[in-house]
Backbone as a chain_set.jsonl record, in Angstrom:
{"seq": "MQATKPNVKSAQDDIELRKPESQDGARVHKLISECKPLDENSTYCNLLQCTHFADTCVAAEMDGDLVGFISAYIPPKQQNTLFVWQVAVHEKARGKGLAKRMLAELLERDDCANVQYIETTITPDNDASWGMFGSFAYARKWRTEQFILFDSRIHFAGEHKDEYLLRIGPFNRDKVDDVLGENG", "coords": {"N": [[0.806, -1.19, 0.068], [0.608, 2.196, -0.855], [1.78, 5.363, 0.538], [-0.365, 8.106, 1.187], [-0.173, 10.88, -0.972], [0.547, 14.098, 0.061], [0.22, 16.571, -1.459], [-0.393, 17.008, -4.798], [0.962, 18.23, -7.625], [0.717, 19.392, -10.819], [2.936, 20.005, -13.474], [2.224, 20.925, -15.849], [0.074, 22.678, -15.688], [0.121, 24.091, -13.415], [-1.745, 23.385, -11.31], [-2.689, 22.433, -8.118], [-3.475, 19.472, -6.437], [-5.22, 18.33, -3.485], [-6.019, 17.199, -0.171], [-8.939, 18.547, 1.288], [-9.244, 21.189, 3.741], [-10.499, 22.507, 6.725], [-10.551, 25.286, 6.598], [-11.24, 25.505, 3.899], [-13.983, 25.305, 3.586], [-15.786, 27.567, 3.272], [-14.841, 28.496, 0.818], [-15.198, 26.391, -0.89], [-18.01, 26.43, -0.818], [-18.395, 28.94, -2.038], [-17.237, 28.424, -4.614], [-18.898, 26.241, -5.632], [-21.358, 27.663, -5.852], [-20.631, 29.311, -7.98], [-20.649, 27.43, -10.058], [-22.788, 26.868, -11.864], [-25.099, 24.29, -13.158], [-24.982, 23.349, -10.444], [-26.197, 22.019, -7.368], [-26.519, 24.001, -4.57], [-25.272, 23.54, -1.346], [-25.486, 23.982, 2.287], [-22.99, 26.234, 3.873], [-22.151, 25.094, 6.092], [-22.565, 22.335, 5.656], [-20.551, 22.009, 3.471], [-18.374, 22.513, 5.037], [-18.27, 20.245, 6.713], [-17.829, 18.414, 4.851], [-15.254, 19.026, 4.121], [-13.851, 18.353, 6.342], [-14.842, 16.065, 8.047], [-15.146, 14.295, 5.851], [-12.746, 14.607, 4.45], [-10.766, 12.743, 3.595], [-11.864, 11.503, 1.399], [-12.47, 13.544, -0.376], [-11.483, 16.035, -2.685], [-9.428, 18.959, -3.246], [-8.678, 21.499, -5.572], [-6.221, 23.751, -6.419], [-5.281, 26.782, -8.005], [-2.965, 29.191, -8.603], [-3.475, 30.175, -5.988], [-6.267, 30.215, -5.887], [-9.19, 28.374, -5.324], [-10.216, 26.132, -7.597], [-11.364, 23.725, -8.184], [-13.292, 21.063, -7.013], [-14.066, 17.945, -5.504], [-16.49, 16.334, -3.941], [-16.973, 13.396, -2.066], [-17.647, 10.084, -0.718], [-17.488, 7.001, 1.18], [-19.864, 4.848, 1.171], [-21.282, 3.575, 4.187], [-22.48, 0.984, 4.098], [-21.478, -0.029, 1.773], [-18.633, -0.682, 1.375], [-16.9, -1.022, -0.725], [-17.291, 0.865, -2.466], [-17.048, 4.078, -4.018], [-18.731, 6.913, -3.582], [-19.575, 9.578, -5.58], [-20.429, 12.692, -4.785], [-20.54, 15.507, -5.598], [-19.148, 17.362, -8.323], [-17.077, 19.984, -9.04], [-15.873, 22.271, -11.154], [-14.266, 25.372, -11.739], [-14.897, 27.916, -14.169], [-12.449, 29.013, -15.224], [-10.559, 26.939, -15.118], [-11.551, 24.891, -16.642], [-11.471, 22.512, -19.37], [-9.032, 21.388, -19.02], [-8.982, 18.699, -18.171], [-9.334, 18.578, -15.562], [-11.333, 17.613, -13.702], [-11.394, 14.77, -14.251], [-8.709, 14.16, -13.485], [-8.808, 14.836, -10.715], [-10.536, 12.944, -9.818], [-9.128, 10.564, -10.469], [-7.002, 10.976, -8.828], [-8.181, 10.682, -6.261], [-8.942, 7.975, -6.265], [-6.472, 6.897, -6.16], [-5.73, 7.132, -3.453], [-4.898, 5.77, -0.258], [-7.065, 5.54, 1.364], [-8.973, 4.741, -0.445], [-8.438, 2.124, -1.102], [-9.916, -0.301, -1.15], [-11.865, 0.192, -2.895], [-13.948, -0.679, -5.59], [-15.85, 0.165, -7.175], [-17.316, 3.159, -8.553], [-19.808, 5.342, -7.935], [-22.466, 7.62, -8.738], [-24.922, 10.279, -8.992], [-26.718, 11.641, -11.57], [-28.452, 14.073, -13.329], [-30.679, 13.745, -16.219], [-30.125, 15.784, -18.17], [-27.49, 16.692, -17.71], [-24.966, 17.054, -19.435], [-22.221, 17.619, -19.188], [-21.425, 16.076, -16.863], [-22.266, 13.478, -17.508], [-20.53, 13.105, -19.875], [-18.011, 13.416, -18.637], [-17.831, 11.344, -16.569], [-18.355, 9.179, -18.196], [-16.239, 9.215, -20.207], [-14.04, 8.775, -18.536], [-14.51, 6.243, -17.583], [-14.588, 4.85, -19.953], [-11.963, 5.2, -21.086], [-10.594, 3.564, -19.489], [-11.619, 1.112, -19.908], [-13.668, 0.375, -18.226], [-16.715, -1.094, -17.068], [-20.06, 0.375, -17.236], [-23.194, 1.112, -15.88], [-26.623, 2.19, -15.463], [-29.441, 3.593, -13.971], [-32.684, 4.843, -12.858], [-32.57, 6.415, -9.821], [-33.636, 8.213, -8.036], [-36.736, 9.24, -8.556], [-38.465, 11.827, -10.169], [-41.18, 12.495, -9.724], [-41.887, 10.79, -7.56], [-39.818, 11.043, -5.475], [-39.095, 13.873, -5.516], [-41.392, 15.386, -5.512], [-42.029, 16.355, -8.174], [-40.454, 18.575, -8.367], [-37.843, 18.523, -9.003], [-35.421, 17.221, -11.284], [-35.33, 13.78, -12.576], [-32.924, 11.661, -10.934], [-30.359, 9.801, -12.101], [-28.628, 6.909, -11.215], [-25.336, 6.283, -11.821], [-23.242, 3.742, -12.264], [-19.943, 2.637, -12.101], [-17.674, 0.006, -12.779], [-17.002, -3.32, -11.91], [-13.69, -2.738, -10.819], [-9.982, -3.179, -10.494], [-8.407, -1.748, -8.161], [-5.729, -1.936, -7.383], [-4.206, -2.048, -9.55], [-2.479, 0.38, -10.548], [-1.841, 1.729, -12.914], [-4.007, 1.043, -14.492], [-5.998, 2.352, -13.179], [-5.301, 5.049, -13.329], [-4.865, 5.596, -16.098], [-3.896, 6.777, -19.399], [-4.658, 9.017, -20.895], [-6.922, 10.04, -19.524]], "CA": [[-0.004, -0.062, 0.021], [1.341, 3.379, -0.863], [1.325, 6.428, 1.474], [-1.088, 9.158, 0.573], [0.678, 12.076, -1.237], [-0.087, 15.298, 0.635], [-0.26, 17.435, -2.423], [-0.005, 16.65, -6.154], [0.988, 19.429, -8.444], [0.893, 19.231, -12.289], [3.769, 21.017, -14.094], [1.617, 21.433, -17.131], [-0.872, 23.831, -15.616], [0.27, 24.606, -11.948], [-2.817, 23.196, -10.455], [-2.268, 21.595, -7.039], [-4.512, 18.652, -5.904], [-4.879, 18.043, -2.163], [-7.154, 17.034, 0.643], [-9.409, 19.772, 1.738], [-9.144, 21.442, 5.168], [-11.625, 23.27, 7.386], [-10.513, 26.587, 6.022], [-11.727, 25.46, 2.636], [-15.442, 25.164, 3.585], [-16.472, 28.748, 2.667], [-14.231, 28.727, -0.429], [-15.902, 25.326, -1.612], [-19.393, 26.869, -0.96], [-18.374, 29.944, -3.187], [-16.949, 27.652, -5.918], [-20.103, 25.611, -6.047], [-22.234, 28.792, -6.37], [-20.261, 29.772, -9.244], [-20.592, 26.408, -11.017], [-24.204, 26.374, -12.132], [-26.3, 24.175, -12.339], [-24.781, 22.447, -9.248], [-27.032, 22.433, -6.226], [-25.727, 24.59, -3.441], [-25.559, 23.062, 0.054], [-25.067, 24.954, 3.305], [-21.593, 26.337, 4.115], [-21.85, 24.042, 7.116], [-22.367, 20.952, 4.926], [-19.287, 22.092, 2.948], [-17.297, 22.414, 6.154], [-18.359, 18.834, 7.055], [-17.135, 17.604, 3.633], [-13.838, 19.332, 4.154], [-13.282, 17.865, 7.598], [-15.246, 14.632, 8.231], [-14.988, 13.54, 4.591], [-11.574, 15.076, 3.718], [-10.001, 11.621, 3.018], [-12.461, 11.066, 0.168], [-12.689, 14.613, -1.184], [-10.216, 16.618, -3.303], [-9.518, 20.347, -3.663], [-7.748, 21.939, -6.652], [-5.955, 25.113, -6.368], [-4.451, 27.367, -9.152], [-2.607, 30.579, -8.286], [-4.062, 30.484, -4.775], [-7.664, 30.119, -5.992], [-9.832, 27.138, -5.316], [-10.747, 26.071, -8.917], [-11.957, 22.542, -8.394], [-13.58, 20.196, -5.713], [-14.961, 16.787, -5.505], [-16.987, 15.676, -2.675], [-17.263, 11.943, -2.163], [-17.601, 9.323, 0.517], [-17.667, 5.601, 1.013], [-21.198, 4.603, 2.059], [-21.136, 2.556, 5.303], [-22.9, -0.308, 3.784], [-20.859, -0.322, 0.55], [-17.226, -0.35, 1.607], [-16.151, -1.213, -1.947], [-17.756, 1.901, -3.423], [-16.827, 5.512, -3.744], [-19.976, 7.661, -4.088], [-19.193, 10.953, -5.834], [-21.614, 13.662, -4.512], [-20.48, 16.615, -6.533], [-17.833, 17.73, -9.041], [-17.172, 21.378, -9.32], [-14.686, 22.92, -11.833], [-14.352, 26.734, -12.104], [-14.733, 28.083, -15.608], [-11.113, 29.352, -15.661], [-9.841, 25.599, -15.027], [-12.118, 23.846, -17.528], [-10.767, 22.194, -20.602], [-7.714, 20.779, -18.722], [-9.177, 17.435, -17.72], [-9.289, 18.592, -14.147], [-12.317, 16.643, -13.034], [-10.811, 13.375, -14.255], [-7.587, 14.201, -12.625], [-9.234, 14.764, -9.323], [-11.239, 11.579, -9.562], [-8.071, 9.591, -10.388], [-6.191, 11.205, -7.567], [-8.925, 10.09, -5.178], [-8.867, 6.491, -6.322], [-5.122, 6.539, -5.804], [-5.421, 7.326, -2.103], [-5.034, 4.584, 0.573], [-8.487, 5.503, 1.858], [-9.823, 4.105, -1.397], [-7.809, 0.94, -1.378], [-10.91, -1.268, -1.251], [-12.855, 0.637, -3.823], [-14.026, -1.437, -6.864], [-16.958, 0.813, -7.892], [-17.634, 4.495, -8.518], [-21.237, 5.637, -8.073], [-22.661, 9.08, -8.712], [-26.189, 10.421, -9.547], [-26.766, 12.529, -12.56], [-29.778, 14.371, -14.116], [-30.612, 13.436, -17.69], [-29.59, 16.903, -19.049], [-26.22, 17.224, -17.32], [-24.162, 16.576, -20.386], [-20.863, 17.692, -18.712], [-21.22, 14.949, -15.971], [-22.318, 12.155, -18.331], [-19.399, 13.035, -20.513], [-16.75, 13.159, -17.872], [-17.652, 10.012, -16.008], [-18.394, 8.279, -19.377], [-14.908, 9.065, -20.842], [-13.28, 8.331, -17.515], [-14.644, 4.809, -17.665], [-14.22, 4.374, -21.333], [-10.554, 5.257, -21.205], [-10.093, 2.48, -18.622], [-12.42, 0.032, -20.248], [-14.524, -0.113, -17.146], [-18.17, -1.164, -17.353], [-20.939, 1.249, -16.731], [-24.635, 0.863, -15.867], [-27.36, 3.343, -15.074], [-30.87, 3.444, -13.77], [-33.253, 5.84, -12.134], [-32.44, 6.141, -8.458], [-34.606, 9.15, -7.433], [-37.8, 9.661, -9.472], [-38.811, 13.214, -10.077], [-42.493, 12.486, -9.055], [-41.891, 9.973, -6.22], [-38.95, 11.548, -4.58], [-38.944, 15.252, -5.543], [-42.665, 16.024, -5.835], [-41.98, 17.011, -9.325], [-39.703, 19.895, -8.277], [-36.485, 18.295, -9.388], [-35.444, 16.145, -12.427], [-34.953, 12.4, -12.192], [-31.591, 11.401, -10.661], [-29.916, 8.485, -12.455], [-27.434, 6.292, -10.633], [-24.288, 5.813, -12.787], [-22.289, 2.828, -11.569], [-18.753, 2.269, -12.899], [-16.928, -0.969, -12.236], [-15.885, -3.393, -10.977], [-12.286, -2.516, -11.331], [-9.071, -3.563, -9.577], [-7.662, -0.499, -7.776], [-4.322, -2.203, -7.16], [-3.508, -1.735, -10.859], [-2.508, 1.819, -10.641], [-1.804, 2.201, -14.309], [-5.291, 0.813, -14.95], [-6.801, 3.43, -12.52], [-4.903, 6.439, -13.856], [-5.106, 5.683, -17.5], [-2.982, 7.587, -19.93], [-5.248, 10.387, -21.156], [-8.298, 10.438, -19.196]], "C": [[0.835, 1.194, -0.103], [0.873, 4.475, 0.091], [0.616, 7.398, 0.521], [-0.194, 10.411, 0.312], [-0.102, 13.292, -0.693], [-0.595, 16.287, -0.435], [0.301, 16.955, -3.828], [-0.126, 17.791, -7.069], [1.38, 18.968, -9.934], [1.701, 20.355, -12.85], [3.003, 21.625, -15.247], [0.665, 22.632, -16.953], [-0.82, 24.441, -14.257], [-0.932, 24.494, -11.214], [-2.429, 22.177, -9.459], [-3.539, 20.821, -6.521], [-4.101, 18.267, -4.472], [-6.1, 17.739, -1.509], [-7.7, 18.365, 1.11], [-9.204, 19.981, 3.141], [-10.409, 22.351, 5.612], [-11.681, 24.59, 6.763], [-11.13, 26.715, 4.641], [-13.332, 25.496, 2.551], [-16.058, 26.284, 2.876], [-16.08, 28.896, 1.142], [-15.01, 27.524, -1.394], [-17.391, 25.905, -1.832], [-19.378, 27.974, -2.114], [-18.139, 29.274, -4.617], [-18.224, 27.037, -6.491], [-21.185, 26.581, -6.54], [-21.951, 29.364, -7.598], [-20.242, 28.725, -10.439], [-22.067, 25.843, -11.221], [-24.22, 25.297, -13.183], [-26.109, 23.439, -11.003], [-25.692, 22.959, -8.111], [-26.074, 22.861, -5.094], [-26.193, 23.877, -2.116], [-25.134, 24.163, 0.95], [-23.47, 25.129, 3.385], [-21.233, 25.343, 5.133], [-21.684, 22.65, 6.562], [-20.979, 20.953, 4.189], [-18.192, 21.969, 3.876], [-17.211, 21.017, 6.601], [-17.535, 18.067, 6.059], [-15.605, 17.841, 3.747], [-13.129, 18.783, 5.364], [-13.622, 16.405, 7.755], [-14.99, 13.783, 7.117], [-13.708, 13.891, 3.775], [-10.8, 13.937, 2.929], [-10.66, 11.205, 1.635], [-12.958, 12.296, -0.692], [-11.324, 15.275, -1.609], [-10.397, 18.035, -3.64], [-8.455, 20.542, -4.67], [-7.543, 23.386, -6.486], [-4.969, 25.545, -7.494], [-4.244, 28.856, -8.751], [-3.318, 31.078, -6.976], [-5.575, 30.43, -4.647], [-8.112, 28.713, -5.931], [-10.501, 27.029, -6.746], [-11.52, 24.662, -9.177], [-12.114, 21.853, -7.04], [-14.421, 19.038, -6.07], [-15.214, 16.38, -4.158], [-17.419, 14.28, -2.877], [-17.156, 11.294, -0.879], [-17.746, 7.813, 0.071], [-18.848, 5.337, 1.911], [-20.905, 3.433, 3.085], [-21.411, 1.154, 5.083], [-22.325, -0.84, 2.496], [-19.305, -0.024, 0.592], [-16.334, -0.341, 0.29], [-16.521, -0.052, -2.997], [-17.454, 3.341, -3.082], [-18.028, 6.217, -4.482], [-19.48, 9.086, -4.254], [-20.449, 11.9, -5.685], [-21.595, 14.802, -5.599], [-18.949, 16.876, -7.13], [-18.027, 19.065, -9.49], [-15.834, 21.784, -10.013], [-15.033, 24.455, -12.279], [-14.169, 26.924, -13.583], [-13.308, 28.229, -16.073], [-10.184, 28.036, -15.66], [-10.478, 24.609, -15.842], [-11.26, 23.714, -18.816], [-9.381, 21.581, -20.307], [-7.748, 19.401, -18.068], [-9.209, 17.389, -16.177], [-10.164, 17.613, -13.395], [-11.791, 15.285, -12.996], [-9.589, 13.226, -13.513], [-7.879, 14.126, -11.235], [-9.789, 13.468, -8.938], [-10.136, 10.443, -9.51], [-7.287, 9.728, -9.113], [-6.965, 10.651, -6.271], [-8.803, 8.595, -5.153], [-7.389, 6.004, -5.972], [-4.782, 6.467, -4.258], [-5.598, 5.98, -1.361], [-6.414, 4.356, 1.13], [-9.409, 4.808, 0.824], [-9.38, 2.659, -1.831], [-8.693, -0.252, -1.632], [-11.955, -0.931, -2.311], [-12.739, -0.082, -5.157], [-15.061, -0.786, -7.662], [-16.999, 2.201, -7.581], [-19.145, 4.615, -8.758], [-21.435, 7.09, -8.095], [-24.222, 9.137, -9.19], [-26.139, 11.653, -10.416], [-28.106, 12.813, -13.165], [-29.529, 14.096, -15.599], [-29.976, 14.621, -18.479], [-28.221, 17.366, -18.634], [-25.166, 16.498, -18.153], [-22.621, 16.457, -19.885], [-20.488, 16.393, -17.806], [-21.242, 13.625, -16.67], [-21.031, 11.924, -19.181], [-18.029, 12.72, -19.77], [-16.711, 11.705, -17.35], [-17.642, 8.998, -17.136], [-16.994, 8.121, -19.903], [-13.919, 8.526, -19.789], [-13.306, 6.831, -17.579], [-14.256, 4.275, -18.9], [-12.697, 4.234, -21.537], [-9.878, 4.081, -20.48], [-10.747, 1.024, -18.918], [-13.149, -0.636, -19.195], [-15.984, -0.015, -17.533], [-18.954, -0.119, -16.624], [-22.48, 0.803, -16.741], [-25.27, 2.05, -15.19], [-28.899, 3.009, -14.917], [-31.293, 4.625, -12.88], [-33.155, 5.527, -10.731], [-33.48, 6.921, -7.687], [-35.525, 9.699, -8.538], [-38.259, 11.009, -9.216], [-40.259, 13.364, -9.328], [-42.491, 11.962, -7.672], [-41.019, 10.75, -5.204], [-38.844, 13.05, -4.386], [-40.292, 16.029, -5.668], [-42.779, 16.725, -7.118], [-41.189, 18.307, -9.461], [-38.22, 19.711, -8.666], [-36.544, 17.272, -10.576], [-35.107, 14.837, -11.801], [-33.395, 12.452, -11.912], [-31.261, 9.917, -11.018], [-28.613, 8.102, -11.764], [-26.523, 5.864, -11.733], [-23.335, 5.026, -11.912], [-21.254, 2.335, -12.564], [-17.987, 1.16, -12.159], [-17.588, -2.349, -12.507], [-14.584, -3.175, -11.625], [-11.255, -2.983, -10.235], [-8.131, -2.309, -9.285], [-6.127, -0.763, -7.579], [-3.499, -1.983, -8.463], [-3.523, -0.283, -11.078], [-2.539, 2.303, -11.951], [-3.277, 2.13, -14.848], [-6.26, 2.001, -14.348], [-6.573, 4.809, -13.127], [-5.147, 6.613, -15.265], [-4.06, 6.647, -17.976], [-3.538, 8.96, -20.214], [-6.665, 10.56, -20.697], [-8.843, 9.812, -18.079]], "O": [[1.839, 1.223, 0.609], [-0.31, 4.523, 0.428], [0.9, 7.512, -0.672], [0.445, 10.93, 1.228], [-1.286, 13.457, -0.985], [-1.716, 16.784, -0.329], [1.456, 16.532, -3.892], [-1.228, 18.296, -7.284], [2.331, 18.209, -10.12], [1.301, 21.517, -12.765], [3.186, 22.805, -15.545], [0.463, 23.452, -17.849], [-1.674, 25.273, -13.95], [-1.24, 25.428, -10.475], [-1.891, 21.134, -9.833], [-4.55, 21.449, -6.207], [-2.948, 17.941, -4.19], [-7.172, 17.937, -2.079], [-6.898, 19.277, 1.314], [-8.979, 18.979, 3.82], [-11.191, 22.821, 4.785], [-12.771, 25.036, 6.402], [-11.503, 27.807, 4.212], [-13.878, 25.71, 1.468], [-16.814, 26.049, 1.932], [-16.879, 29.351, 0.324], [-15.362, 27.796, -2.542], [-17.909, 25.838, -2.947], [-20.214, 27.944, -3.017], [-18.8, 29.586, -5.607], [-18.587, 27.263, -7.645], [-21.843, 26.32, -7.547], [-22.837, 29.877, -8.282], [-19.901, 29.038, -11.579], [-22.471, 24.732, -10.877], [-23.386, 25.369, -14.085], [-27.102, 22.93, -10.484], [-25.906, 24.159, -7.944], [-25.071, 22.235, -4.75], [-27.385, 23.679, -1.881], [-24.522, 25.144, 0.526], [-22.74, 24.222, 2.987], [-20.14, 24.777, 5.094], [-20.79, 21.897, 6.948], [-20.28, 19.945, 4.288], [-17.159, 21.378, 3.561], [-16.094, 20.576, 6.874], [-16.697, 17.223, 6.378], [-14.802, 16.944, 3.491], [-11.898, 18.755, 5.394], [-12.737, 15.564, 7.603], [-14.637, 12.62, 7.31], [-13.589, 13.54, 2.601], [-10.288, 14.134, 1.826], [-9.979, 10.593, 0.812], [-13.758, 12.118, -1.61], [-10.264, 15.096, -1.007], [-11.4, 18.38, -4.264], [-7.435, 19.852, -4.656], [-8.485, 24.176, -6.417], [-4.028, 24.843, -7.865], [-5.188, 29.63, -8.593], [-3.704, 32.243, -6.881], [-6.138, 30.563, -3.56], [-7.416, 27.863, -6.485], [-11.347, 27.878, -7.025], [-12.188, 24.475, -10.194], [-11.315, 21.983, -6.113], [-15.373, 19.138, -6.844], [-14.331, 16.117, -3.342], [-18.182, 14.0, -3.801], [-16.605, 11.891, 0.045], [-18.036, 7.44, -1.066], [-18.86, 5.545, 3.124], [-20.303, 2.424, 2.717], [-20.813, 0.244, 5.659], [-22.62, -1.975, 2.122], [-18.818, 0.837, -0.141], [-15.247, 0.233, 0.231], [-16.116, -0.048, -4.16], [-17.605, 3.751, -1.932], [-18.26, 6.128, -5.687], [-19.04, 9.736, -3.305], [-21.392, 11.809, -6.471], [-22.537, 14.974, -6.372], [-17.883, 16.653, -6.556], [-18.971, 19.364, -10.222], [-14.771, 21.614, -9.417], [-15.95, 24.704, -13.063], [-13.393, 26.206, -14.213], [-12.926, 27.702, -17.118], [-9.082, 28.114, -16.205], [-10.024, 23.465, -15.802], [-10.51, 24.592, -19.242], [-8.633, 21.286, -21.239], [-6.758, 18.948, -17.494], [-9.124, 16.32, -15.572], [-9.692, 16.876, -12.53], [-11.709, 14.656, -11.941], [-9.407, 12.174, -12.902], [-7.212, 13.358, -10.541], [-9.537, 12.95, -7.85], [-10.186, 9.536, -8.68], [-6.959, 8.759, -8.428], [-6.317, 10.21, -5.322], [-8.577, 8.011, -4.094], [-7.165, 4.867, -5.557], [-3.786, 5.884, -3.828], [-6.379, 5.14, -1.808], [-6.878, 3.236, 1.342], [-10.493, 4.343, 1.176], [-9.899, 2.094, -2.793], [-8.242, -1.181, -2.303], [-12.846, -1.739, -2.573], [-11.681, -0.128, -5.784], [-15.188, -1.153, -8.83], [-16.746, 2.541, -6.426], [-19.673, 4.031, -9.704], [-20.623, 7.802, -7.503], [-24.729, 8.147, -9.718], [-25.544, 12.649, -10.005], [-28.843, 11.882, -13.491], [-28.424, 14.188, -16.134], [-29.291, 14.334, -19.461], [-27.775, 18.386, -19.159], [-24.558, 15.518, -17.723], [-21.914, 15.472, -20.096], [-19.443, 15.765, -17.975], [-20.382, 12.767, -16.47], [-20.496, 10.818, -19.245], [-17.154, 11.963, -20.189], [-15.774, 10.948, -17.606], [-16.936, 7.997, -17.014], [-16.549, 6.983, -20.052], [-12.986, 7.831, -20.192], [-12.254, 6.192, -17.624], [-13.589, 3.241, -18.917], [-12.229, 3.246, -22.102], [-8.764, 3.672, -20.81], [-10.456, 0.001, -18.298], [-13.305, -1.855, -19.128], [-16.443, 0.923, -18.185], [-18.589, 0.262, -15.511], [-22.886, 0.125, -17.685], [-24.627, 2.811, -14.466], [-29.48, 2.236, -15.678], [-30.475, 5.301, -12.256], [-33.604, 4.446, -10.349], [-34.135, 6.384, -6.793], [-35.108, 10.527, -9.349], [-38.447, 11.346, -8.047], [-40.453, 14.224, -8.469], [-43.008, 12.573, -6.736], [-41.523, 11.075, -4.129], [-38.551, 13.512, -3.283], [-40.274, 17.235, -5.912], [-43.577, 17.659, -7.205], [-41.235, 19.012, -10.469], [-37.451, 20.672, -8.649], [-37.545, 16.594, -10.808], [-34.659, 14.765, -10.656], [-32.669, 13.193, -12.576], [-31.749, 8.966, -10.407], [-27.646, 8.863, -11.735], [-26.967, 5.077, -12.569], [-22.721, 5.54, -10.977], [-21.534, 1.758, -13.615], [-17.669, 1.353, -10.986], [-18.577, -2.472, -13.229], [-14.398, -3.398, -12.821], [-11.686, -3.164, -9.096], [-7.25, -1.939, -10.061], [-5.345, 0.186, -7.622], [-2.288, -1.769, -8.439], [-4.433, 0.263, -11.702], [-3.24, 3.288, -12.188], [-3.725, 3.03, -15.558], [-7.168, 2.49, -15.021], [-7.491, 5.587, -13.388], [-5.606, 7.68, -15.673], [-3.386, 7.284, -17.167], [-2.95, 9.965, -19.815], [-7.499, 11.146, -21.386], [-9.991, 10.077, -17.721]]}, "num_chains": 1, "name": "protein.A"}
């Protein structure tokens, strides 16, 4: 098992990937508010993500600005699954493959050593998320499946679109080259 790297910096674009800290909570809230159409949670929720769930979240900084964040966790009854709650990339960091780099960095961590599946929920019209997760899985030849997890009528009283569960895997996390892939 490898030790978790404290910070990962890419020479190509000077973006640093790291575990979030409590001081990032308000910055995460601001970032998400600037990344429409993401659902905003309370600043307190973002503080908990940056502290209680820091081992399965990743922050991306460029020139001192928070430009990316993935909130994720390992569900208590699914220890082999990383559930990705939100992926936020600021417009000034888009087009650099940052979301996929953050996701790959999470999977590399010791905290995700037993992960064999990635799950996330996506609305039907969120082309960016479908594209990012789809290309991430495709580049690694990982299987995907999807189905409605939360129905608009049943779960949201018609006030929110259906949320599809996208499940990627199974995969063998021990094969780091398999996890990281070359281009994606």
